[in-house]
XYZ file of C-alpha atoms in Angstrom:
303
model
C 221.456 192.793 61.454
C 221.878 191.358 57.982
C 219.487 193.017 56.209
C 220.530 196.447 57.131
C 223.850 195.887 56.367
C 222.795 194.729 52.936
C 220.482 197.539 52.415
C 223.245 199.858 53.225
C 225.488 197.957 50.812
C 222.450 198.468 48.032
C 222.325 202.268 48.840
C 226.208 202.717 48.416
C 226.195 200.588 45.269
C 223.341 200.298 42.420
C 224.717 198.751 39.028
C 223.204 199.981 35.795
C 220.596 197.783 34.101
C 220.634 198.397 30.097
C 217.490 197.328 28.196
C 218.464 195.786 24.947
C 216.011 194.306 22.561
C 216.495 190.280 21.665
C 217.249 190.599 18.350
C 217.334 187.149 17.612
C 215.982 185.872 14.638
C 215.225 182.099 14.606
C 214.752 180.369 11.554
C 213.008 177.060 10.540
C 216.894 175.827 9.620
C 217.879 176.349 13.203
C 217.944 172.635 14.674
C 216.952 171.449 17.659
C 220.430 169.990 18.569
C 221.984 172.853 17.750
C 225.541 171.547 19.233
C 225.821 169.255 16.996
C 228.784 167.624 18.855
C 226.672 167.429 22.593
C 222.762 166.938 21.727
C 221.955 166.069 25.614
C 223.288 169.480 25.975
C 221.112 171.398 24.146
C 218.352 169.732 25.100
C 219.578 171.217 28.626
C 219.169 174.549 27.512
C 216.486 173.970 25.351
C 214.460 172.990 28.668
C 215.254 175.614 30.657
C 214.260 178.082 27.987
C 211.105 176.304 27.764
C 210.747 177.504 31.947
C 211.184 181.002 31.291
C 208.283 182.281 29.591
C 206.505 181.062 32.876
C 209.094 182.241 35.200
C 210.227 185.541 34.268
C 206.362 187.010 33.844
C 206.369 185.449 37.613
C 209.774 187.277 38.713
C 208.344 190.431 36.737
C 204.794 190.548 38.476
C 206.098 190.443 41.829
C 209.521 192.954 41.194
C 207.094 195.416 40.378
C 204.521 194.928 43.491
C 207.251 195.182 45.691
C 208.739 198.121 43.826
C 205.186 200.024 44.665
C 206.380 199.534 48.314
C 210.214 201.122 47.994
C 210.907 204.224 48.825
C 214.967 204.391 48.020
C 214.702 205.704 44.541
C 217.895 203.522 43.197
C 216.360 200.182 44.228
C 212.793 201.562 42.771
C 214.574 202.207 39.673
C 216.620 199.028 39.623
C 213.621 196.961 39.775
C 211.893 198.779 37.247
C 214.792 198.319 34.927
C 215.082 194.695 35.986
C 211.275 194.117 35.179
C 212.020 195.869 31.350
C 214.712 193.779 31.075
C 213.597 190.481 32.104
C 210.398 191.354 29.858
C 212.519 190.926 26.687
C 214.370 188.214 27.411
C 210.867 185.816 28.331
C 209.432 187.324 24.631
C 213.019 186.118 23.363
C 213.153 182.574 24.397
C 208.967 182.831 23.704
C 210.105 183.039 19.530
C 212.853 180.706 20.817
C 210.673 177.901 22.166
C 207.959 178.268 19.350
C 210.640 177.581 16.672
C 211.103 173.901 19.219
C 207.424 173.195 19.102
C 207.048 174.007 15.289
C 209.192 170.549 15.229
C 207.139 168.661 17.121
C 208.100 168.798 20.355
C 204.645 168.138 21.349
C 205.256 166.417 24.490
C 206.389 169.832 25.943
C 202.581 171.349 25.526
C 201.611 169.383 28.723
C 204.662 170.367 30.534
C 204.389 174.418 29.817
C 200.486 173.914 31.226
C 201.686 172.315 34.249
C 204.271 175.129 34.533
C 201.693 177.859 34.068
C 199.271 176.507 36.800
C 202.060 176.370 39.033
C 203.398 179.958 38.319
C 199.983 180.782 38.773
C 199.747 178.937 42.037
C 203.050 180.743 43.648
C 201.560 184.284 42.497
C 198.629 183.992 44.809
C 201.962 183.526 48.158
C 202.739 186.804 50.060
C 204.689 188.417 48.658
C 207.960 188.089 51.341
C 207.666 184.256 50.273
C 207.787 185.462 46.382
C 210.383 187.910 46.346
C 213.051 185.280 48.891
C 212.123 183.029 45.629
C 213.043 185.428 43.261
C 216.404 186.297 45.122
C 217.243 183.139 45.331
C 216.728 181.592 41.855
C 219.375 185.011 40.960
C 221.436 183.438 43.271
C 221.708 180.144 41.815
C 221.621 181.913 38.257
C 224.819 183.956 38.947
C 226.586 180.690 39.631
C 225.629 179.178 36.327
C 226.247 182.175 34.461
C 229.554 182.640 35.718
C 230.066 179.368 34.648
C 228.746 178.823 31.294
C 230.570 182.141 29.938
C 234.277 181.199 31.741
C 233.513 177.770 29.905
C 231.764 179.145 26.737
C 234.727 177.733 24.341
C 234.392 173.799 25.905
C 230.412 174.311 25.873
C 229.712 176.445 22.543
C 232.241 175.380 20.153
C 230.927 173.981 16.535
C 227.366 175.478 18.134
C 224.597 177.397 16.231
C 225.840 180.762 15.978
C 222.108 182.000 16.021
C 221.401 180.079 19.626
C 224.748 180.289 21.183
C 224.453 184.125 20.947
C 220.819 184.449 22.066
C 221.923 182.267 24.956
C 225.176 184.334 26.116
C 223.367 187.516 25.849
C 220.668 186.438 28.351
C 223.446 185.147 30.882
C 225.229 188.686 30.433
C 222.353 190.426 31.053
C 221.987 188.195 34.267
C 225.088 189.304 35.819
C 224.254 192.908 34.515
C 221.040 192.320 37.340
C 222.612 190.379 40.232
C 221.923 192.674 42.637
C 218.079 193.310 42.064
C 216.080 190.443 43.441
C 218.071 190.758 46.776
C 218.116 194.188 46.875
C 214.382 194.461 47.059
C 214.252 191.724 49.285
C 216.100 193.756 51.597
C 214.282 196.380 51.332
C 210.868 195.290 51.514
C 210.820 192.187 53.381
C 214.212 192.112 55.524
C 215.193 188.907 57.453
C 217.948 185.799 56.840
C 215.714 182.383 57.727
C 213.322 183.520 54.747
C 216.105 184.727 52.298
C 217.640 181.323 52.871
C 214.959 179.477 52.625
C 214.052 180.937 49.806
C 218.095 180.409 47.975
C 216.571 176.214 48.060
C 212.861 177.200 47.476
C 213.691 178.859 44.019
C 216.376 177.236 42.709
C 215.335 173.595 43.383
C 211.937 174.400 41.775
C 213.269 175.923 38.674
C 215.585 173.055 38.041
C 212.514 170.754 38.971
C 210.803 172.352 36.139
C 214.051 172.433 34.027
C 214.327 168.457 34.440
C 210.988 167.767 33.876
C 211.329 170.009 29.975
C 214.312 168.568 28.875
C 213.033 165.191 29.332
C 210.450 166.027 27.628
C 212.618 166.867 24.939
C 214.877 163.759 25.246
C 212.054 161.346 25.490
C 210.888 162.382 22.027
C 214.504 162.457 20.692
C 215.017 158.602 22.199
C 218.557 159.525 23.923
C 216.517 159.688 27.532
C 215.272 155.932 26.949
C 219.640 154.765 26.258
C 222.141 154.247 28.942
C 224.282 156.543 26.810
C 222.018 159.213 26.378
C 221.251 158.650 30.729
C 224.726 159.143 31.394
C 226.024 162.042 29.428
C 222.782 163.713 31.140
C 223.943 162.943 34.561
C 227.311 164.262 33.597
C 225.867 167.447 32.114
C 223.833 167.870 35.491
C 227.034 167.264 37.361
C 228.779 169.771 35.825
C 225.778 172.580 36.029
C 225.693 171.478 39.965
C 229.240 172.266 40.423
C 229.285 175.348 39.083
C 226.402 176.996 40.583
C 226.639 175.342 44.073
C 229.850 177.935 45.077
C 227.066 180.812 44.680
C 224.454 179.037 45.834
C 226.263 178.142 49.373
C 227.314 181.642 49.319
C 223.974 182.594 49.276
C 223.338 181.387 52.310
C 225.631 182.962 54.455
C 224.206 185.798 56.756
C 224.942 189.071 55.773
C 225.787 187.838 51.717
C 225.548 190.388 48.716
C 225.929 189.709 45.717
C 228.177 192.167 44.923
C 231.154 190.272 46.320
C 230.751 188.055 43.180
C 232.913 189.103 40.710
C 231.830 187.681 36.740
C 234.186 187.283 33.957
C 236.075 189.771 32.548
C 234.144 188.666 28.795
C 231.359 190.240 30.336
C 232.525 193.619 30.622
C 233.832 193.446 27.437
C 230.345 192.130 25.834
C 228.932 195.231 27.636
C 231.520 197.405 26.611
C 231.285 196.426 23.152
C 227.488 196.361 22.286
C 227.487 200.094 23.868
C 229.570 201.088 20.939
C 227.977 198.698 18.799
C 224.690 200.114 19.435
C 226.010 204.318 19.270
C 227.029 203.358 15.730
C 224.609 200.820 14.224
C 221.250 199.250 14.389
C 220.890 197.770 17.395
C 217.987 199.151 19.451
C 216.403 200.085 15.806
C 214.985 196.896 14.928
C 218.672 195.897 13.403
C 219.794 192.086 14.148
C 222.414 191.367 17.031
C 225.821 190.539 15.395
C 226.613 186.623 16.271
C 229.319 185.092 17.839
C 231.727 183.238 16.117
C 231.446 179.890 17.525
C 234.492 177.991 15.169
C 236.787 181.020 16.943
C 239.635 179.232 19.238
C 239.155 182.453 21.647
C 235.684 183.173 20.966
C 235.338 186.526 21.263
C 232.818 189.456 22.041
C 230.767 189.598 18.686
C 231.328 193.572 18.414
């Protein structure tokens, strides 16, 4: 029953994917803590960019097996847009993550070898198992997107310009895919116990991997080894917890899509803005992505 309501829901209702390139450019001047004001922070972020070389390759590789197997020709073409577009955001935070290790954050070598035999391990499941995994990792993404960009002025402000903007573009680019994991669920390997199982299977192990990076990270900085540095991680993790849960539990409800989640309305203008952006300038030609401006009490769209 649920799954071919959603697939009717996916038929009626296919968001455009846009490929942009990440034009990022990051410098040897571009610190580790770059919030300067909240280091456990960006150590936070800094960790889980060091998971997603490993897991979007993963969440690639399996979108487009399962893509061989749909017939609808909008949730074909959503997936391979969602496979071009997760492609250049794992090269992205690739450059990012080198730039971390060229400081010597060796400690996260061991931890990026233990992520790659696992990634390597969960490509050899069938593929229903990988694809409920894939859905519901977007599910707990959505959640945490939604709430880093309604909160972007408490959690960016005083930040690198340079990361702060690589960072928001990925998470608009997330909402601009919502729909694609659990659309081809749906349409390849229907059924709720899986799909829900999968919601704690893929979001408990990416924030397994997550922690284990920005500890890493932390242990070499010596704030994990200080009660301060302890707490104001806990808090951080509080606060990510809250505001992904709502989609999360969402996610679980039979018959969920993720089109009933609405993101915020800076999205839409982010989207709305690079399109002219790119129609009169460089973007998609090799030209740099204009930055936020991260000292802005609004913060605005940086087009």
């Amino acid at each position: 029953m649920e799954s071919d309501l959603a697939i009717r829901r996916s038929d009626r209702s296919i968001q455009p994917i846009i490929v942009r390139q990440g034009a990022f450019d990051f410098p040897d001047d571009i610190a580790a803590h770059w919030i300067p004001s909240e280091p456990e922070f960006a150590q936070m972020i800094n960790g889980a960019s060091f998971v997603m070389p490993h897991l979007e390759p993963f969440l690639v590789a399996t979108l487009a097996e399962a893509g061989r197997a749909i017939t609808d020709p909008d949730i074909r073409r959503e997936a391979r847009d969602f496979c071009m577009q997760e492609t250049q955001h794992y090269r992205t935070h690739r450059r990012f993550n080198d730039s971390l290790l060229a400081k010597g954050y060796g400690g996260l070598i061991a931890v990026e070898q233990a992520m790659a035999a696992s990634y390597a391990q969960l490509a050899r499941r069938p593929l229903a198992t990988r694809l409920a995994y894939a859905a519901g990792f977007e599910a707990m993404t959505l959640g945490v997107t939604n709430w880093m960009v309604s909160n972007r002025l408490r959690l960016f402000s005083g930040a690198d310009s340079r990361v702060a903007s690589f960072i928001l573009w990925h998470l608009v680019e997330e909402t601009e895919h919502k729909l694609v994991a659990h659309d081809v669920y749906c349409a390849v390997t229907p059924g709720y116990w899986r799909r829900a199982w999968g919601v704690f299977h893929g979001s408990l192990d990416v924030i397994r991997w997550t922690r284990r990076s920005y500890v890493a990270l932390l242990l070499q900085d010596g704030r994990w080894q200080t009660l301060r540095g302890r707490l104001r991680i806990w808090s951080w993790a509080a606060r990510f917890l809250a505001g992904s849960l709502p989609a999360v539990l969402r996610a679980l409800v039979p018959g969920h899509d993720p089109r009933s989640i609405r993101h915020p309305a800076w999205v839409d203008q982010w989207i709305a803005g690079h399109a002219r952006h790119q129609a009169n300038d460089a973007v998609g030609k090799g030209g740099a992505m204009p930055l936020l401006d991260t000292g802005s009490a609004t913060m605005p769209v940086p087009f």
